[in-house]
Amino acid sequence: MEQSKQHTNILGTEKIGNLLIKFSIPGIASLLVNALYNIIDQIFIGQGVGYLGNGATNVIFPLMTFAMAFALLIGDGAASYMSLMLGKKEDRKAAQGTAAGLISSIIAGIILATVYFIFLKPLCVLFGATEAILPYAMDYGRIITMGIPFVAICAGYSGIIRADGSPKYSMAGLLTGCILNLIGDPLFIFVFGMGVKGAALATIIGQIANAIINIIYMTHLKSVKITKDDVKKSASSLAPVLKLGISSFISQIVLVIVIAVQNNILREYGALSKYGADIPISALGVTMKVFSILMVIVIGLAAGAQPIWGYNYGARQYDRVKKTFKIVMIISTIVMIFAFIIFQLVPMAIVSIFGASDPHYNEFAVKTLRIFLLLVPIAGVQLVAGIFFQSVGKPVQASLISLSKQIIFSIPALIILSEKIGVEGVLWSGPVSDALSFILTVILLIHAWNHIFTEKKDSASHVAENEEVKAVSKHISPSKDLYLINDKPVIISIGRSYGAGGRSIGRKIAQEFNIPYYDEELIEEAAQESGLSAMFLAFADEHPASNELSSIQKVADEAQSAVIEKVAANGSCVIVGRRADQILKGKYPVIKIFVTMPLEGRIQNICKRDNVSPAQAEKIIKATDKKRAEYYNFTAPGKWGKAENYDLCIDTSKLGIDGSVKLITEAIRKY
């Protein structure tokens, strides 16, 4: 009973509302801070400079997004690689990948800043700058470009900091930069009369502060310790780092493409209207920033629901999945409807925040809010559904929904409607693409919903069968492929010191008895059960829960425990690590084995296997053993590596791998 309570997962039992508050609010807050960081300049520039200044920021925005894409490509990739390697207990590779991310972020930032500075004018024209907006864009761009290396450090290092278990620290750095920007904008624009240059300078100061905070953290990373040798070998890790970060890169590049197309069409057809080319570019840029506030609220809410959906879907608690989906959809729709009412009834209240002087600008800005965001009440459906599909293992549907709004429907609508009705066609492309994306989303939801939840009956039967297997595990009929002792399946749990050969022994024992072998395979299975990423589970595995990550790491621990019980219910097997002996205690016949070797021998093994120095090998061994002990002792009542907690302890330096396997198999046969 005690153990059952210990492993009760709040995602499967706690009230949905409480869970959403717990998981969604921090994410929404973080995303809002980031969105405000981007919108502050537009507010003060609109008030102090006018709509041409806002047009300039809209022209420079895709350049900064492109830079952000590279920062996330490297930073998110490095964070994922670090987590993955730590999960595999390959600490040196984790350190090398982290070093690759830290160094490459700065290099990429410097290269991009140099290219932007040299080719700033043609780039501004490429992204839609008109003759009137161009001087402002150049003034803003020359200064903001100098901050790109700091942007790279801010965005690139933040992912690594979060992966290291310190999301609050990352948030503090971002918030510090935002506050300094908020203070600097009115000071430089209104007090010193610097216009768009002042806004750019305030932004850079915030970025520098954020970058310094991130750099300070890198001197005391918790998960990895980067040596000079890691820095030298970091180039070899760059390719896998970039591969893991490519999805973040693509999502940003898509945004750059859409903005470039929008701005150029607005410039071309705006020039043929009474509004001119400048006003439409400025007005739509402001509208997109306003909409981004709504997006982050809905995305933060849905992201908080992701582990709830994933866990309960994996646990086949479909009623909780449906209830969570319903609540999230209702809340997001209410938020969007509230915004729609404001946009339609009092649009000037929004427009005036960003400055309102020219009558033509006011007129077009009001039109933009009312028309472009006409179907905003249904816009949240696509955002929620996309994240929902990710949570239940439907990546194709999730990707299709995401691309449909941004690329598949948006760009054709922009081109076709602008040709038909001029500059206002760009505005109508918003509701048209929203409507088409909504229809596609509903179709995908109906199809997937029926497909997922009509499996409920069969799944429930499968669960019942598994429970029956557990209940009568002592009386399972012999199978040709299972080694049975006294008509019972045998679960062989192997704990091991790092470098002692535990995995090799486990594989050979499994081969000897022709039974399944489980190690890293459990992480992939747990990912499917929980809805969490395999890379996160790899990091959470064998790491004690920190204050910042305790809730999610408990989810990871519960998911892996459920999978271990699931594979044990299927009969005899070998399970390496992951405190299987504690999880299965009292439920299945378990032979608990611990494999070790004196430190000197393990150092020799690691030096030979990983091509590292003895000092590095010793450091790796001690760090890995410490993490294994902390994880085991944090979640289990026993003590890792203590002889009294095991049925058999083996020193592989005495018998070697094959001799140890022989001794263990003989002991199992006599069990």
XYZ file of C-alpha atoms in Angstrom:
671
model
C 0.000 0.000 0.000
C 2.852 2.379 0.879
C 4.531 1.840 -2.444
C 1.278 2.253 -4.334
C 0.803 5.685 -2.796
C 4.337 6.654 -3.592
C 3.802 5.999 -7.291
C 0.331 7.528 -7.619
C 0.679 10.057 -10.407
C -1.090 13.387 -9.963
C -1.663 13.583 -13.730
C -3.966 10.602 -13.455
C -5.750 11.571 -10.219
C -5.627 15.327 -9.517
C -8.475 17.607 -10.618
C -7.961 18.789 -14.201
C -8.409 22.439 -13.243
C -5.726 22.241 -10.571
C -3.330 20.534 -12.978
C -3.849 23.190 -15.642
C -3.137 25.929 -13.115
C 0.001 24.123 -11.969
C 1.416 23.412 -15.426
C 0.050 26.211 -17.636
C 0.485 29.419 -15.663
C 4.326 29.312 -15.526
C 4.468 28.641 -19.274
C 2.031 31.443 -20.089
C 3.998 33.865 -17.902
C 7.278 32.990 -19.607
C 5.815 33.314 -23.105
C 4.123 36.611 -22.221
C 7.397 38.110 -21.008
C 9.048 37.081 -24.257
C 6.178 38.534 -26.319
C 6.239 41.802 -24.381
C 9.973 42.031 -25.013
C 9.161 42.244 -28.736
C 6.200 44.588 -28.414
C 7.603 47.236 -26.047
C 9.645 48.946 -28.769
C 6.603 49.237 -31.017
C 4.548 50.922 -28.308
C 7.116 53.597 -27.476
C 8.205 54.094 -31.083
C 4.580 54.565 -32.111
C 4.102 57.169 -29.412
C 7.424 58.953 -29.874
C 8.191 58.573 -33.587
C 4.983 57.591 -35.389
C 3.808 54.887 -37.734
C 6.901 55.131 -39.957
C 8.980 54.057 -36.978
C 6.699 51.080 -36.421
C 6.996 50.260 -40.099
C 10.776 50.182 -39.618
C 10.541 47.658 -36.766
C 8.256 45.507 -38.919
C 10.884 45.504 -41.670
C 13.701 44.616 -39.260
C 11.624 42.009 -37.426
C 12.176 39.190 -39.997
C 15.922 39.841 -39.849
C 15.857 39.378 -36.094
C 13.607 36.316 -36.458
C 16.118 34.823 -38.890
C 18.874 35.405 -36.327
C 16.667 33.860 -33.652
C 16.173 30.831 -35.902
C 19.927 30.171 -35.922
C 20.169 30.766 -32.174
C 17.416 28.216 -31.529
C 18.865 25.808 -34.095
C 22.066 25.708 -32.076
C 20.726 26.322 -28.563
C 17.715 23.993 -28.613
C 19.791 21.395 -30.448
C 22.532 21.593 -27.818
C 19.982 21.367 -25.004
C 18.361 18.281 -26.549
C 21.739 16.664 -27.241
C 22.901 17.340 -23.692
C 19.759 15.761 -22.227
C 19.984 12.774 -24.558
C 23.645 12.052 -23.792
C 23.119 12.458 -20.051
C 20.284 9.953 -20.290
C 22.665 7.532 -22.007
C 25.253 8.156 -19.280
C 27.676 9.585 -21.840
C 28.659 12.664 -19.858
C 31.656 13.563 -21.998
C 29.565 13.672 -25.135
C 27.010 15.775 -23.256
C 29.755 18.218 -22.277
C 31.130 18.338 -25.824
C 27.680 18.977 -27.302
C 27.068 21.735 -24.761
C 30.420 23.309 -25.598
C 29.547 23.129 -29.305
C 26.307 24.996 -28.580
C 27.956 27.675 -26.459
C 30.729 28.414 -28.944
C 28.678 28.094 -32.135
C 25.977 30.451 -30.822
C 28.483 33.259 -30.448
C 30.175 32.570 -33.791
C 26.824 32.465 -35.617
C 25.783 35.727 -33.940
C 28.969 37.513 -34.975
C 28.749 36.256 -38.570
C 25.095 37.267 -38.924
C 25.724 40.681 -37.358
C 28.552 41.299 -39.834
C 26.480 40.223 -42.843
C 23.500 42.302 -41.724
C 25.630 45.394 -41.133
C 27.240 45.166 -44.587
C 24.069 44.346 -46.517
C 21.504 46.123 -44.324
C 20.028 48.361 -47.027
C 19.284 45.663 -49.636
C 17.969 43.406 -46.854
C 15.570 46.125 -45.694
C 14.324 46.561 -49.253
C 13.959 42.778 -49.595
C 11.726 42.671 -46.530
C 9.417 45.421 -47.710
C 10.960 48.795 -46.745
C 9.450 51.707 -48.656
C 11.295 54.894 -49.545
C 9.852 56.644 -46.489
C 10.398 53.757 -44.063
C 13.927 52.932 -45.239
C 15.782 55.714 -43.321
C 14.087 54.680 -40.071
C 14.789 51.022 -40.770
C 18.464 51.802 -41.398
C 18.765 53.824 -38.175
C 17.052 51.103 -36.153
C 18.787 48.246 -37.958
C 22.377 49.551 -37.659
C 22.129 49.565 -33.879
C 19.947 46.499 -33.381
C 22.296 44.500 -35.622
C 25.147 45.025 -33.156
C 23.111 43.204 -30.532
C 22.694 39.993 -32.559
C 25.645 38.207 -30.863
C 23.911 38.918 -27.543
C 20.592 37.677 -28.962
C 22.385 34.459 -29.871
C 23.621 34.092 -26.295
C 20.206 34.940 -24.831
C 18.211 32.518 -26.989
C 20.893 29.886 -27.515
C 21.975 29.572 -23.897
C 18.444 29.681 -22.443
C 17.604 26.218 -23.768
C 20.761 24.797 -22.210
C 19.964 26.452 -18.878
C 16.458 24.957 -18.886
C 17.832 21.533 -19.811
C 20.253 21.861 -16.890
C 17.264 22.054 -14.554
C 17.095 25.827 -13.966
C 14.084 27.242 -15.854
C 13.586 29.923 -13.192
C 17.103 31.232 -13.798
C 16.442 31.415 -17.527
C 13.204 33.266 -16.835
C 15.005 35.705 -14.526
C 17.489 36.597 -17.278
C 14.723 37.230 -19.788
C 12.725 39.294 -17.280
C 15.785 41.405 -16.422
C 16.340 42.252 -20.080
C 12.653 43.078 -20.532
C 12.625 45.449 -17.538
C 15.755 47.278 -18.727
C 14.229 47.635 -22.183
C 11.038 48.981 -20.621
C 13.033 51.578 -18.678
C 15.346 52.479 -21.551
C 12.707 53.023 -24.259
C 11.003 56.114 -22.766
C 14.338 57.428 -21.489
C 16.136 57.322 -24.856
C 13.117 58.143 -27.050
C 11.442 60.936 -25.068
C 14.119 62.329 -22.722
C 17.118 62.158 -25.080
C 15.069 62.433 -28.291
C 16.891 59.577 -30.018
C 13.836 58.197 -31.836
C 14.166 54.697 -33.287
C 17.882 54.728 -32.441
C 16.963 55.074 -28.773
C 14.554 52.150 -28.977
C 17.244 50.000 -30.562
C 19.770 51.043 -27.908
C 17.339 50.183 -25.089
C 16.769 46.769 -26.646
C 20.498 46.074 -26.895
C 21.069 47.044 -23.259
C 18.403 44.542 -22.201
C 19.943 41.875 -24.435
C 23.429 42.488 -23.030
C 22.141 42.141 -19.460
C 20.321 38.921 -20.319
C 23.413 37.580 -22.085
C 25.666 38.361 -19.096
C 23.277 36.540 -16.749
C 23.299 33.508 -19.048
C 27.095 33.521 -19.372
C 27.485 33.624 -15.582
C 25.333 30.519 -15.288
C 27.516 28.629 -17.751
C 30.406 28.789 -15.278
C 28.550 26.509 -12.870
C 26.456 24.108 -14.921
C 24.998 21.355 -12.731
C 24.687 18.493 -15.205
C 27.971 18.746 -17.090
C 31.465 20.061 -16.454
C 33.136 21.320 -19.620
C 36.896 20.808 -19.851
C 39.421 22.191 -22.344
C 39.454 18.796 -23.991
C 35.663 18.976 -24.423
C 36.036 22.337 -26.143
C 38.646 20.912 -28.518
C 36.390 17.968 -29.407
C 33.170 20.010 -29.555
C 33.235 20.374 -33.355
C 32.527 16.654 -33.712
C 29.223 17.127 -31.854
C 28.002 20.050 -33.948
C 26.264 17.960 -36.645
C 24.025 15.980 -34.236
C 23.344 19.188 -32.288
C 22.097 20.947 -35.424
C 20.027 17.919 -36.383
C 18.191 18.002 -33.067
C 17.535 21.746 -33.354
C 16.220 21.754 -36.916
C 12.513 21.793 -35.965
C 12.949 25.022 -33.973
C 14.836 26.507 -36.937
C 12.120 25.617 -39.439
C 9.316 27.100 -37.330
C 11.138 30.443 -37.241
C 12.070 30.408 -40.932
C 8.433 29.840 -41.882
C 7.578 33.062 -40.030
C 10.315 34.950 -41.904
C 8.925 33.779 -45.256
C 5.357 34.812 -44.419
C 6.396 38.285 -43.196
C 8.567 38.844 -46.273
C 5.681 37.965 -48.601
C 3.228 40.086 -46.613
C 5.436 43.168 -46.525
C 6.262 43.064 -50.232
C 2.617 42.633 -51.245
C 1.609 45.452 -48.882
C 4.272 47.703 -50.400
C 3.201 46.918 -53.961
C -0.565 47.200 -53.572
C -0.473 49.805 -50.824
C 1.234 52.205 -53.218
C -1.786 51.888 -55.517
C -4.227 52.824 -52.739
C -5.024 56.039 -50.918
C -3.080 54.754 -47.900
C 0.269 54.538 -49.647
C 2.858 51.832 -49.083
C 3.995 52.890 -45.597
C 0.748 52.757 -43.634
C -0.272 49.159 -44.470
C 3.167 47.771 -43.523
C 3.096 49.601 -40.196
C -0.527 48.734 -39.368
C -0.259 45.021 -40.125
C 2.995 44.795 -38.135
C 1.236 46.215 -35.077
C -1.733 43.867 -35.556
C 0.546 40.829 -35.745
C 2.223 41.865 -32.488
C -1.170 42.242 -30.795
C -2.226 38.810 -32.044
C 1.013 37.329 -30.704
C -0.170 38.154 -27.163
C -3.281 36.052 -27.705
C -1.249 33.245 -29.266
C 1.116 32.887 -26.317
C -1.793 32.676 -23.869
C -3.391 29.825 -25.807
C -0.079 28.083 -26.574
C 0.975 28.319 -22.913
C -2.358 26.862 -21.814
C -2.177 23.990 -24.302
C 1.495 23.312 -23.545
C 0.562 22.984 -19.870
C -2.098 20.459 -20.854
C 0.366 18.416 -22.919
C 1.633 16.150 -20.099
C -1.956 15.699 -18.856
C -3.112 14.538 -22.287
C -0.062 12.386 -22.859
C -0.076 10.622 -19.502
C -3.793 9.879 -19.419
C -3.816 8.786 -23.051
C -0.948 6.401 -22.283
C -2.787 5.196 -19.162
C -5.962 4.779 -21.257
C -7.890 7.154 -19.009
C -9.679 8.607 -21.999
C -12.330 10.453 -20.028
C -9.616 12.632 -18.507
C -8.098 13.234 -21.947
C -11.473 14.366 -23.305
C -12.242 16.510 -20.278
C -8.876 18.277 -20.448
C -9.302 18.902 -24.175
C -12.769 20.339 -23.586
C -11.607 22.661 -20.789
C -8.603 23.935 -22.745
C -10.690 24.501 -25.869
C -13.375 26.387 -23.913
C -10.868 28.634 -22.123
C -8.938 29.429 -25.311
C -12.149 30.193 -27.189
C -13.348 32.510 -24.399
C -10.023 34.383 -24.539
C -10.279 34.738 -28.316
C -13.938 35.845 -28.211
C -13.135 38.476 -25.586
C -10.357 39.808 -27.821
C -12.678 39.729 -30.850
C -15.228 41.910 -29.034
C -12.546 44.485 -28.198
C -11.183 44.491 -31.755
C -14.632 44.992 -33.267
C -16.107 47.456 -30.765
C -13.166 49.604 -29.648
C -10.289 49.024 -32.106
C -8.971 52.567 -31.648
C -8.245 51.757 -28.009
C -5.703 49.234 -29.292
C -4.427 51.370 -32.174
C -3.831 54.383 -29.920
C -1.482 52.388 -27.681
C 0.944 52.290 -30.595
C 0.435 55.949 -31.559
C -2.364 57.437 -33.633
C -1.999 60.730 -35.480
C -2.464 60.370 -39.239
C -6.171 59.892 -40.144
C -5.343 57.472 -42.959
C -3.174 55.403 -40.638
C -5.926 55.285 -38.014
C -8.454 54.237 -40.632
C -6.322 51.429 -42.042
C -5.146 50.247 -38.619
C -8.768 49.907 -37.492
C -9.588 48.020 -40.693
C -6.638 45.728 -40.123
C -7.715 44.817 -36.601
C -11.317 44.251 -37.626
C -10.720 42.374 -40.885
C -7.424 40.514 -40.404
C -8.572 39.221 -36.994
C -12.224 38.767 -37.994
C -12.207 35.022 -37.277
C -9.949 35.184 -34.244
C -12.585 33.315 -32.138
C -11.751 30.089 -34.028
C -7.996 30.716 -34.264
C -7.382 29.017 -30.935
C -8.800 25.729 -32.220
C -5.818 25.153 -34.527
C -3.288 26.026 -31.824
C -4.856 23.718 -29.231
C -5.435 20.868 -31.674
C -1.842 20.967 -32.929
C -0.415 20.528 -29.435
C -3.066 17.901 -28.613
C -2.024 15.794 -31.606
C 1.630 16.013 -30.513
C 0.625 14.798 -27.053
C -1.134 11.661 -28.287
C 1.548 10.692 -30.791
C 0.075 12.098 -34.034
C 2.950 14.199 -35.449
C 1.658 14.204 -39.042
C -1.638 15.807 -38.063
C 0.148 18.260 -35.767
C 2.556 19.365 -38.516
C -0.226 19.668 -41.087
C -2.264 21.936 -38.817
C 0.737 24.147 -38.079
C 1.782 24.513 -41.719
C -1.774 24.979 -43.015
C -2.231 28.345 -41.323
C 1.281 29.656 -41.898
C 2.122 28.415 -45.383
C -0.408 26.165 -47.139
C -3.376 28.564 -46.951
C -1.838 31.894 -45.926
C 0.548 32.629 -48.798
C -1.823 31.575 -51.632
C -4.587 33.654 -50.003
C -2.241 36.659 -49.806
C -1.325 36.449 -53.476
C -4.787 35.676 -54.892
C -6.826 38.144 -52.824
C -4.391 41.039 -53.273
C -4.567 40.569 -57.032
C -8.371 40.625 -56.863
C -9.084 43.475 -54.408
C -5.772 45.238 -53.838
C -4.172 46.020 -50.497
C -7.250 45.014 -48.501
C -6.856 41.533 -49.958
C -3.928 41.097 -47.575
C -6.263 41.838 -44.685
C -8.899 39.371 -45.906
C -6.226 36.673 -46.290
C -6.253 36.455 -42.486
C -9.858 35.249 -42.010
C -9.744 33.190 -45.225
C -6.684 31.204 -44.060
C -8.196 30.991 -40.560
C -11.414 29.511 -41.961
C -9.654 26.990 -44.194
C -7.284 25.953 -41.396
C -10.236 25.613 -39.021
C -12.075 23.329 -41.462
C -8.965 21.176 -41.939
C -8.438 21.006 -38.180
C -12.022 19.953 -37.495
C -11.808 17.227 -40.155
C -8.558 15.912 -38.673
C -9.982 16.067 -35.157
C -13.139 14.159 -36.089
C -11.182 11.466 -37.898
C -8.472 11.122 -35.234
C -10.957 11.420 -32.359
C -12.977 8.490 -33.633
C -9.833 6.516 -34.393
C -8.321 7.109 -30.963
C -11.307 6.703 -28.719
C -13.115 3.870 -30.488
C -10.121 1.813 -29.327
C -11.225 2.353 -25.758
C -13.090 -0.900 -25.357
C -10.284 -3.020 -26.768
C -7.704 -1.119 -24.719
C -9.688 -1.582 -21.528
C -9.810 -5.315 -22.187
C -6.062 -5.296 -22.723
C -5.544 -3.580 -19.365
C -7.770 -6.145 -17.665
C -5.773 -8.956 -19.230
C -2.532 -7.429 -17.942
C -3.996 -7.139 -14.460
C -5.027 -10.792 -14.610
C -1.515 -11.758 -15.663
C -0.138 -9.932 -12.649
C -2.599 -11.561 -10.293
C -1.762 -15.110 -11.397
C 1.899 -14.577 -12.286
C 2.887 -17.476 -10.056
C 0.805 -19.870 -12.136
C 1.619 -18.824 -15.696
C 1.810 -21.759 -18.060
C 5.325 -22.502 -19.310
C 6.328 -21.058 -22.676
C 8.988 -22.415 -25.000
C 10.619 -18.994 -25.075
C 10.633 -18.375 -21.324
C 12.918 -19.798 -18.681
C 10.713 -20.711 -15.709
C 11.633 -21.796 -12.213
C 8.963 -23.643 -10.260
C 6.470 -22.676 -12.948
C 7.084 -18.980 -12.329
C 8.534 -16.285 -14.572
C 11.772 -14.786 -13.301
C 12.624 -11.091 -13.499
C 16.377 -10.474 -13.349
C 17.194 -6.955 -12.144
C 20.789 -5.805 -12.634
C 22.203 -2.809 -10.825
C 25.751 -1.824 -11.718
C 28.640 0.512 -11.036
C 29.649 2.557 -14.082
C 32.294 0.768 -16.152
C 31.890 -2.632 -14.463
C 30.263 -4.333 -17.470
C 26.692 -4.570 -16.189
C 25.098 -4.061 -19.595
C 27.260 -6.697 -21.270
C 26.416 -9.167 -18.532
C 22.712 -8.384 -18.818
C 22.681 -9.005 -22.567
C 24.541 -12.297 -22.224
C 22.186 -13.536 -19.499
C 19.188 -12.668 -21.679
C 20.755 -14.585 -24.570
C 21.535 -17.547 -22.307
C 17.900 -17.909 -21.256
C 16.401 -16.623 -24.519
C 14.393 -13.933 -22.740
C 13.918 -10.197 -23.452
C 16.558 -7.642 -22.453
C 15.460 -4.135 -21.415
C 17.615 -1.069 -20.925
C 17.259 2.116 -22.994
C 14.242 0.553 -24.742
C 12.243 1.379 -21.620
C 12.699 5.102 -22.253
C 11.070 4.928 -25.695
C 8.208 2.868 -24.287
C 7.753 5.280 -21.373
C 7.673 8.208 -23.815
C 4.717 6.627 -25.597
C 2.968 5.912 -22.308
C 3.429 9.415 -20.846
C 3.354 11.715 -23.866
C 6.690 13.227 -22.776
C 9.627 13.301 -25.170
C 12.105 10.434 -25.094
C 14.940 12.950 -24.768
C 13.387 14.468 -21.637
C 12.811 11.040 -20.122
C 16.421 10.143 -20.877
C 17.526 13.185 -18.900
C 15.086 12.584 -16.052
C 16.165 8.939 -15.788
C 18.557 8.429 -12.866
C 18.411 12.128 -11.860
C 16.722 13.066 -8.563
C 13.877 15.555 -8.954
C 14.991 19.159 -8.484
C 12.732 21.865 -7.072
C 12.164 23.337 -10.537
C 11.446 20.068 -12.342
C 10.034 17.895 -9.565
C 6.480 17.664 -10.941
C 7.506 16.700 -14.465
C 10.282 14.383 -13.277
C 7.752 12.567 -11.106
C 5.687 12.110 -14.257
C 8.759 10.649 -15.970
C 9.441 8.355 -13.021
C 5.839 7.174 -12.929
C 5.810 6.528 -16.687
C 8.957 4.426 -16.510
C 7.659 2.513 -13.474
C 4.459 1.681 -15.353
C 6.443 0.374 -18.315
C 8.661 -1.780 -16.089
C 5.571 -3.362 -14.530
C 4.126 -3.837 -18.011
C 7.148 -5.738 -19.350
C 7.365 -7.773 -16.153
C 3.742 -8.846 -16.633
C 4.688 -10.375 -19.965
C 7.054 -12.901 -18.387
C 10.748 -13.464 -17.718
C 13.187 -10.744 -18.720
C 16.408 -8.951 -17.808
C 16.095 -5.292 -16.747
C 19.259 -3.236 -16.330
C 19.134 -0.376 -13.813
C 16.160 1.952 -13.377
C 15.569 0.590 -9.836
C 13.455 -2.245 -11.258
C 14.124 -4.276 -8.106
C 12.260 -1.699 -5.998
C 9.435 -1.158 -8.477
C 8.682 -4.882 -8.781
C 9.273 -5.781 -5.135
C 6.418 -7.873 -3.739
C 4.690 -8.051 -7.131
C 6.864 -10.426 -9.160
C 9.621 -12.938 -8.420
C 12.754 -10.833 -8.803
C 16.413 -11.844 -8.583
C 18.368 -8.746 -7.594
C 21.970 -8.625 -8.834
C 24.577 -5.912 -8.425
C 27.660 -5.814 -10.669
C 30.734 -3.865 -9.592
C 34.513 -3.672 -9.897
C 37.293 -1.759 -8.095
C 37.686 1.819 -9.319
C 41.084 1.200 -10.943
C 39.689 -1.491 -13.226
C 36.709 0.612 -14.208
C 38.983 3.534 -15.032
C 40.933 1.295 -17.412
C 37.706 0.117 -19.057
C 36.409 3.662 -19.630
C 39.778 4.914 -20.905
C 39.830 2.127 -23.468
C 36.179 2.411 -24.464
C 35.811 6.219 -24.626
C 39.399 7.200 -25.455
C 39.728 9.562 -22.465
C 42.475 10.162 -19.925
C 42.493 8.341 -16.559
C 41.627 11.585 -14.763
C 38.650 12.176 -17.045
C 37.542 8.551 -16.709
C 37.624 8.759 -12.918
C 35.602 11.968 -12.993
C 32.991 10.432 -15.304
C 32.703 7.288 -13.171
C 32.259 9.158 -9.898
C 29.718 11.572 -11.364
C 27.680 8.778 -12.956
C 27.696 6.589 -9.844
C 26.660 9.595 -7.777
C 23.686 10.300 -10.042
C 22.634 6.646 -10.014
C 22.797 6.520 -6.231
C 20.897 9.800 -5.848
C 18.155 8.666 -8.213
C 17.817 5.236 -6.586
C 17.905 6.542 -3.020
C 15.581 9.485 -3.763
C 12.758 7.296 -5.043
C 13.332 4.031 -3.173
C 13.692 3.036 0.483
C 16.851 0.960 -0.126
C 20.454 2.059 -0.647
C 22.073 1.734 -4.057
C 25.035 -0.626 -4.167
C 24.632 -1.932 -0.607
C 25.139 -5.724 -0.553
C 22.269 -6.392 1.848
C 19.769 -5.067 -0.722
C 20.724 -7.633 -3.383
C 20.558 -11.390 -3.809
C 23.947 -11.582 -5.486
C 26.840 -9.115 -5.781
C 29.552 -9.768 -8.383
C 33.057 -8.299 -8.707
C 33.771 -8.658 -12.433
C 37.487 -8.082 -11.951
C 37.684 -11.567 -10.371
C 35.769 -13.614 -12.934
C 35.554 -11.393 -16.023
C 32.361 -10.904 -18.004
C 31.911 -14.505 -19.159
C 32.816 -15.959 -15.767
C 30.376 -13.609 -14.061
C 27.633 -14.583 -16.498
C 28.270 -18.256 -15.788
C 28.093 -17.757 -12.022
C 24.892 -15.686 -12.261
C 23.118 -18.134 -14.581
C 23.956 -21.026 -12.257
C 22.542 -19.081 -9.323
C 19.373 -18.291 -11.276
C 18.866 -21.964 -12.143
C 19.010 -22.822 -8.438
C 16.605 -20.016 -7.486
